[in-house]
Amino acid sequence: MRKKIVAGNWKMNLTLEEGLSLSKAIAEFAKTNPLDKLNGSPKVIMFTPFIHLVSVTESTKGINQLETGAQNCYIEEKGAFTGEISAKMIQSAGVKNVLVGHSERRAYFGETNEVLAKKVEIALANNINPMYCCGEVLDERNAGNHFNVVKEQLEKGLFWLSEEEFAKVVIAYEPVWAIGTGVTASPEQAQEMHAYIRSLVKDKYNENIAENTTILYGGSCNAKNASELFANPDVDGGLIGGASLKAEDFGAIIQAY
Ligand code: PEP
């Protein structure tokens, strides 16, 4: 059975104090609404800025199914790479997940599928689960090229992994035109792409692996539209940006199954 996940991507928002206040509110939510007892039994991950990670991870200790994640990691194990953070450092802070290939990293920091493949590799080598983001920009969708774009992102970034390695990866489909725009993919558009992604996983690996792969939707998902998105058979939860910054909204999304 594939795991349902609701993940919050805080991006470069919130001071340490604000972040801790949010994580404590989410931890409180998870204590009063045990995640494994909720519909869908979702795992919840908070992808915080690096500087918040140690304290936020501490605030999740002992709470079932509540985890943290880094928003990025570097491609090398260690060394003279001023300003970078390694997967090993992330792992040593008790953090279990890392985002790889968010569209903002691809667009603003020039991260290619080839670089992202290295990030996936080093994350797995350090026992961190990569959440690999893929998705087309508006022009690509309008040109009817969205399936090809996503296929290439998956083939180059992930499909060289062994079956055992691939089983540790979560895929987040995030149409770039929906991220932070208030324009959400329709449930039909989301389901269509998620089913396509699952079919690619089946073709590359096998049916069992495809059925067990968690595929999240991201892009202006909020407390109002989460239920209809999550109701789709191939949508296993969401990667949430803006709406993950308020405990009340994020809590409502976690309860949306
Ligand atoms: C994101 O950045 O991953 C995201 C989905 O953002 P938003 O929910 O704000 O569109």
Short mmCIF file of C-alpha atoms and ligand atoms in Angstrom, two decimals:
data_model
loop_
_atom_site.label_atom_id
_atom_site.label_comp_id
_atom_site.label_asym_id
_atom_site.label_seq_id
_atom_site.Cartn_x
_atom_site.Cartn_y
_atom_site.Cartn_z
CA MET A 1 0.00 0.00 0.00
CA ARG A 2 1.45 3.36 -0.94
CA LYS A 3 1.88 5.99 1.72
CA LYS A 4 -0.27 9.12 1.77
CA ILE A 5 1.77 12.23 2.48
CA VAL A 6 0.97 15.88 3.14
CA ALA A 7 4.15 17.95 2.96
CA GLY A 8 4.67 21.65 3.59
CA ASN A 9 7.34 23.57 1.72
CA TRP A 10 8.08 26.68 3.75
CA LYS A 11 10.49 28.00 1.08
CA MET A 12 12.43 31.08 2.30
CA ASN A 13 9.73 32.19 4.74
CA LEU A 14 9.45 32.58 8.53
CA THR A 15 12.05 33.61 11.09
CA LEU A 16 13.29 30.93 13.44
CA GLU A 17 10.83 32.07 16.08
CA GLU A 18 7.93 32.04 13.62
CA GLY A 19 8.99 28.66 12.25
CA LEU A 20 9.17 27.12 15.71
CA SER A 21 5.78 28.51 16.60
CA LEU A 22 4.35 26.95 13.41
CA SER A 23 6.06 23.59 13.96
CA LYS A 24 4.85 23.48 17.57
CA ALA A 25 1.30 24.16 16.39
CA ILE A 26 1.59 21.33 13.83
CA ALA A 27 3.05 19.04 16.48
CA GLU A 28 0.14 19.92 18.76
CA PHE A 29 -2.28 19.20 15.90
CA ALA A 30 -0.64 15.79 15.37
CA LYS A 31 -0.90 15.00 19.07
CA THR A 32 -4.60 15.85 19.26
CA ASN A 33 -5.36 14.30 15.86
CA PRO A 34 -3.02 11.27 15.76
CA LEU A 35 -1.96 11.09 12.11
CA ASP A 36 -2.18 7.31 11.95
CA LYS A 37 -5.83 7.51 13.07
CA LEU A 38 -6.89 10.12 10.52
CA ASN A 39 -8.51 9.13 7.22
CA GLY A 40 -5.74 7.99 4.89
CA SER A 41 -3.29 7.89 7.82
CA PRO A 42 -1.09 10.53 6.21
CA LYS A 43 2.56 11.10 6.97
CA VAL A 44 3.27 14.81 7.41
CA ILE A 45 6.58 16.40 6.46
CA MET A 46 7.70 19.99 7.06
CA PHE A 47 10.36 21.10 4.57
CA THR A 48 11.90 24.02 6.43
CA PRO A 49 14.80 26.39 5.77
CA PHE A 50 18.12 24.77 6.76
CA ILE A 51 18.62 27.03 9.76
CA HIS A 52 15.31 25.93 11.28
CA LEU A 53 15.81 22.23 10.77
CA VAL A 54 17.46 21.16 14.02
CA SER A 55 14.96 22.98 16.26
CA VAL A 56 11.93 21.98 14.20
CA THR A 57 13.08 18.35 14.11
CA GLU A 58 13.41 18.47 17.89
CA SER A 59 9.78 19.68 18.16
CA THR A 60 8.58 16.60 16.20
CA LYS A 61 10.35 14.03 18.37
CA GLY A 62 8.16 11.16 19.53
CA ILE A 63 5.23 12.18 17.31
CA ASN A 64 4.14 9.39 15.05
CA GLN A 65 4.38 10.11 11.30
CA LEU A 66 5.49 13.73 11.69
CA GLU A 67 8.84 14.33 9.98
CA THR A 68 11.05 17.11 8.68
CA GLY A 69 12.85 17.64 5.41
CA ALA A 70 15.48 19.91 3.88
CA GLN A 71 14.63 21.93 0.77
CA ASN A 72 17.91 21.13 -0.96
CA CYS A 73 21.29 19.46 -0.55
CA TYR A 74 24.60 19.64 -2.36
CA ILE A 75 25.91 17.06 -4.80
CA GLU A 76 29.20 16.35 -2.97
CA GLU A 77 29.81 14.47 0.27
CA LYS A 78 31.93 17.22 1.88
CA GLY A 79 34.73 19.69 1.22
CA ALA A 80 35.46 23.22 0.06
CA PHE A 81 31.98 24.22 -1.08
CA THR A 82 31.35 27.37 0.93
CA GLY A 83 27.73 27.95 1.76
CA GLU A 84 26.51 24.49 0.80
CA ILE A 85 24.92 21.82 3.00
CA SER A 86 25.60 18.11 2.50
CA ALA A 87 23.19 15.20 2.70
CA LYS A 88 25.32 13.74 5.47
CA MET A 89 24.87 16.92 7.57
CA ILE A 90 21.12 16.79 7.01
CA GLN A 91 21.02 13.15 8.05
CA SER A 92 23.14 13.88 11.13
CA ALA A 93 20.48 16.36 12.29
CA GLY A 94 17.87 13.58 12.36
CA VAL A 95 16.16 14.80 9.20
CA LYS A 96 14.68 12.06 7.01
CA ASN A 97 13.68 13.80 3.76
CA VAL A 98 14.99 16.20 1.14
CA LEU A 99 13.26 18.04 -1.71
CA VAL A 100 15.04 17.60 -5.02
CA GLY A 101 14.27 19.51 -8.18
CA HIS A 102 11.67 21.99 -6.97
CA SER A 103 10.81 24.19 -9.96
CA GLU A 104 12.28 27.24 -8.17
CA ARG A 105 15.64 25.42 -7.91
CA ARG A 106 15.40 24.47 -11.58
CA ALA A 107 14.43 27.99 -12.70
CA TYR A 108 16.48 30.28 -10.44
CA PHE A 109 19.52 28.11 -9.72
CA GLY A 110 19.86 26.37 -13.07
CA GLU A 111 19.52 22.87 -11.67
CA THR A 112 19.36 20.41 -14.54
CA ASN A 113 17.98 16.89 -14.50
CA GLU A 114 21.59 15.64 -14.52
CA VAL A 115 22.52 17.65 -11.39
CA LEU A 116 19.29 16.53 -9.74
CA ALA A 117 20.16 12.89 -10.43
CA LYS A 118 23.36 13.44 -8.42
CA LYS A 119 21.36 14.97 -5.56
CA VAL A 120 19.03 11.96 -5.55
CA GLU A 121 22.04 9.66 -5.49
CA ILE A 122 23.79 11.40 -2.60
CA ALA A 123 20.57 11.69 -0.59
CA LEU A 124 19.93 7.95 -0.89
CA ALA A 125 23.56 7.15 -0.05
CA ASN A 126 22.99 9.04 3.21
CA ASN A 127 19.67 7.39 4.06
CA ILE A 128 17.55 10.40 3.24
CA ASN A 129 14.38 9.97 1.22
CA PRO A 130 14.29 12.25 -1.82
CA MET A 131 11.03 13.92 -2.78
CA TYR A 132 11.62 14.52 -6.49
CA CYS A 133 9.64 17.35 -8.09
CA CYS A 134 8.63 17.44 -11.73
CA GLY A 135 6.24 19.51 -13.80
CA GLU A 136 5.83 21.59 -16.92
CA VAL A 137 5.68 25.34 -17.44
CA LEU A 138 2.60 26.90 -19.02
CA ASP A 139 4.04 27.17 -22.54
CA GLU A 140 4.88 23.48 -22.48
CA ARG A 141 1.33 22.60 -21.45
CA ASN A 142 -0.20 24.93 -24.02
CA ALA A 143 1.97 23.32 -26.68
CA GLY A 144 0.72 19.89 -25.59
CA ASN A 145 4.25 18.93 -24.54
CA HIS A 146 3.63 18.42 -20.82
CA PHE A 147 3.77 14.62 -20.87
CA ASN A 148 7.13 14.64 -22.68
CA VAL A 149 8.61 17.20 -20.29
CA VAL A 150 7.63 15.22 -17.21
CA LYS A 151 8.80 11.97 -18.83
CA GLU A 152 12.25 13.42 -19.48
CA GLN A 153 12.51 14.84 -15.94
CA LEU A 154 11.73 11.39 -14.52
CA GLU A 155 13.92 9.45 -16.92
CA LYS A 156 16.98 11.59 -16.34
CA GLY A 157 16.47 12.34 -12.66
CA LEU A 158 15.21 9.00 -11.35
CA PHE A 159 14.84 6.14 -13.78
CA TRP A 160 18.44 5.02 -13.51
CA LEU A 161 17.85 3.97 -9.87
CA SER A 162 17.66 0.31 -8.85
CA GLU A 163 14.25 -0.99 -7.74
CA GLU A 164 15.38 -0.92 -4.14
CA GLU A 165 16.53 2.70 -4.39
CA PHE A 166 13.48 3.85 -6.32
CA ALA A 167 11.21 2.46 -3.58
CA LYS A 168 12.54 5.19 -1.25
CA VAL A 169 11.62 8.06 -3.58
CA VAL A 170 8.44 10.12 -3.48
CA ILE A 171 7.40 11.97 -6.65
CA ALA A 172 5.74 15.39 -6.49
CA TYR A 173 4.02 16.52 -9.68
CA GLU A 174 3.91 20.31 -9.58
CA PRO A 175 2.78 22.08 -12.72
CA VAL A 176 4.86 25.26 -12.61
CA TRP A 177 1.91 27.38 -13.78
CA ALA A 178 0.05 26.38 -10.64
CA ILE A 179 2.80 27.08 -8.09
CA GLY A 180 2.07 30.19 -6.06
CA THR A 181 -0.37 31.49 -8.69
CA GLY A 182 -3.70 30.61 -7.14
CA VAL A 183 -4.47 28.63 -10.32
CA THR A 184 -4.81 24.98 -9.37
CA ALA A 185 -4.72 22.07 -11.79
CA SER A 186 -8.22 20.66 -12.09
CA PRO A 187 -8.74 17.28 -10.41
CA GLU A 188 -8.95 15.80 -13.93
CA GLN A 189 -5.66 17.37 -15.02
CA ALA A 190 -3.95 16.17 -11.84
CA GLN A 191 -5.33 12.64 -12.15
CA GLU A 192 -4.40 12.45 -15.83
CA MET A 193 -0.76 13.34 -15.17
CA HIS A 194 -0.48 11.20 -12.03
CA ALA A 195 -1.85 8.17 -13.87
CA TYR A 196 0.63 8.85 -16.67
CA ILE A 197 3.54 9.07 -14.17
CA ARG A 198 2.43 5.80 -12.60
CA SER A 199 2.31 4.17 -16.02
CA LEU A 200 5.88 5.33 -16.68
CA VAL A 201 7.02 3.82 -13.36
CA LYS A 202 5.25 0.58 -14.31
CA ASP A 203 6.95 0.48 -17.71
CA LYS A 204 10.38 1.21 -16.23
CA TYR A 205 10.10 -1.00 -13.11
CA ASN A 206 6.98 -3.10 -12.61
CA GLU A 207 3.34 -2.96 -11.58
CA ASN A 208 4.02 -3.62 -7.91
CA ILE A 209 6.51 -0.77 -7.65
CA ALA A 210 4.17 1.54 -9.58
CA GLU A 211 1.30 0.74 -7.23
CA ASN A 212 3.51 1.46 -4.23
CA THR A 213 4.92 4.77 -5.48
CA THR A 214 3.62 7.84 -3.68
CA ILE A 215 2.82 10.64 -6.14
CA LEU A 216 1.90 14.01 -4.64
CA TYR A 217 0.24 16.97 -6.29
CA GLY A 218 1.58 20.49 -5.71
CA GLY A 219 0.44 23.88 -6.98
CA SER A 220 -1.97 26.22 -5.16
CA CYS A 221 -3.42 23.35 -3.18
CA ASN A 222 -5.32 24.71 -0.19
CA ALA A 223 -7.87 23.82 2.48
CA LYS A 224 -10.74 24.38 -0.01
CA ASN A 225 -9.54 22.34 -2.97
CA ALA A 226 -7.44 19.62 -1.27
CA SER A 227 -10.28 17.09 -0.85
CA GLU A 228 -11.24 17.03 -4.52
CA LEU A 229 -7.59 16.73 -5.55
CA PHE A 230 -6.80 14.01 -3.01
CA ALA A 231 -9.95 12.07 -3.97
CA ASN A 232 -8.32 11.03 -7.24
CA PRO A 233 -7.09 7.43 -7.28
CA ASP A 234 -3.55 8.32 -8.34
CA VAL A 235 -3.12 11.41 -6.14
CA ASP A 236 -1.53 10.33 -2.87
CA GLY A 237 -1.44 13.68 -1.11
CA GLY A 238 0.10 17.08 -1.64
CA LEU A 239 3.17 19.25 -1.52
CA ILE A 240 1.89 22.54 -0.16
CA GLY A 241 3.63 25.92 -0.33
CA GLY A 242 1.73 29.02 0.80
CA ALA A 243 -1.01 27.15 2.64
CA SER A 244 1.55 25.28 4.77
CA LEU A 245 2.57 28.49 6.54
CA LYS A 246 -0.56 28.70 8.67
CA ALA A 247 -1.17 25.85 11.09
CA GLU A 248 -4.95 26.06 10.70
CA ASP A 249 -4.85 25.82 6.89
CA PHE A 250 -2.22 23.10 6.89
CA GLY A 251 -4.17 21.16 9.51
CA ALA A 252 -7.30 21.36 7.36
CA ILE A 253 -5.33 20.02 4.36
CA ILE A 254 -3.97 17.15 6.47
CA GLN A 255 -7.59 16.25 7.29
CA ALA A 256 -8.72 16.47 3.69
CA TYR A 257 -8.78 12.73 2.85
C1 PEP B 1 5.39 24.61 -3.88
O1 PEP B 1 6.16 25.55 -3.87
O2 PEP B 1 5.85 23.46 -3.84
C2 PEP B 1 3.97 24.88 -3.95
C3 PEP B 1 3.17 23.92 -4.27
O3 PEP B 1 3.58 26.19 -3.68
P1 PEP B 1 2.04 26.73 -3.58
O4 PEP B 1 1.29 25.71 -2.79
O5 PEP B 1 2.18 28.02 -2.86
O6 PEP B 1 1.55 26.86 -4.96
#
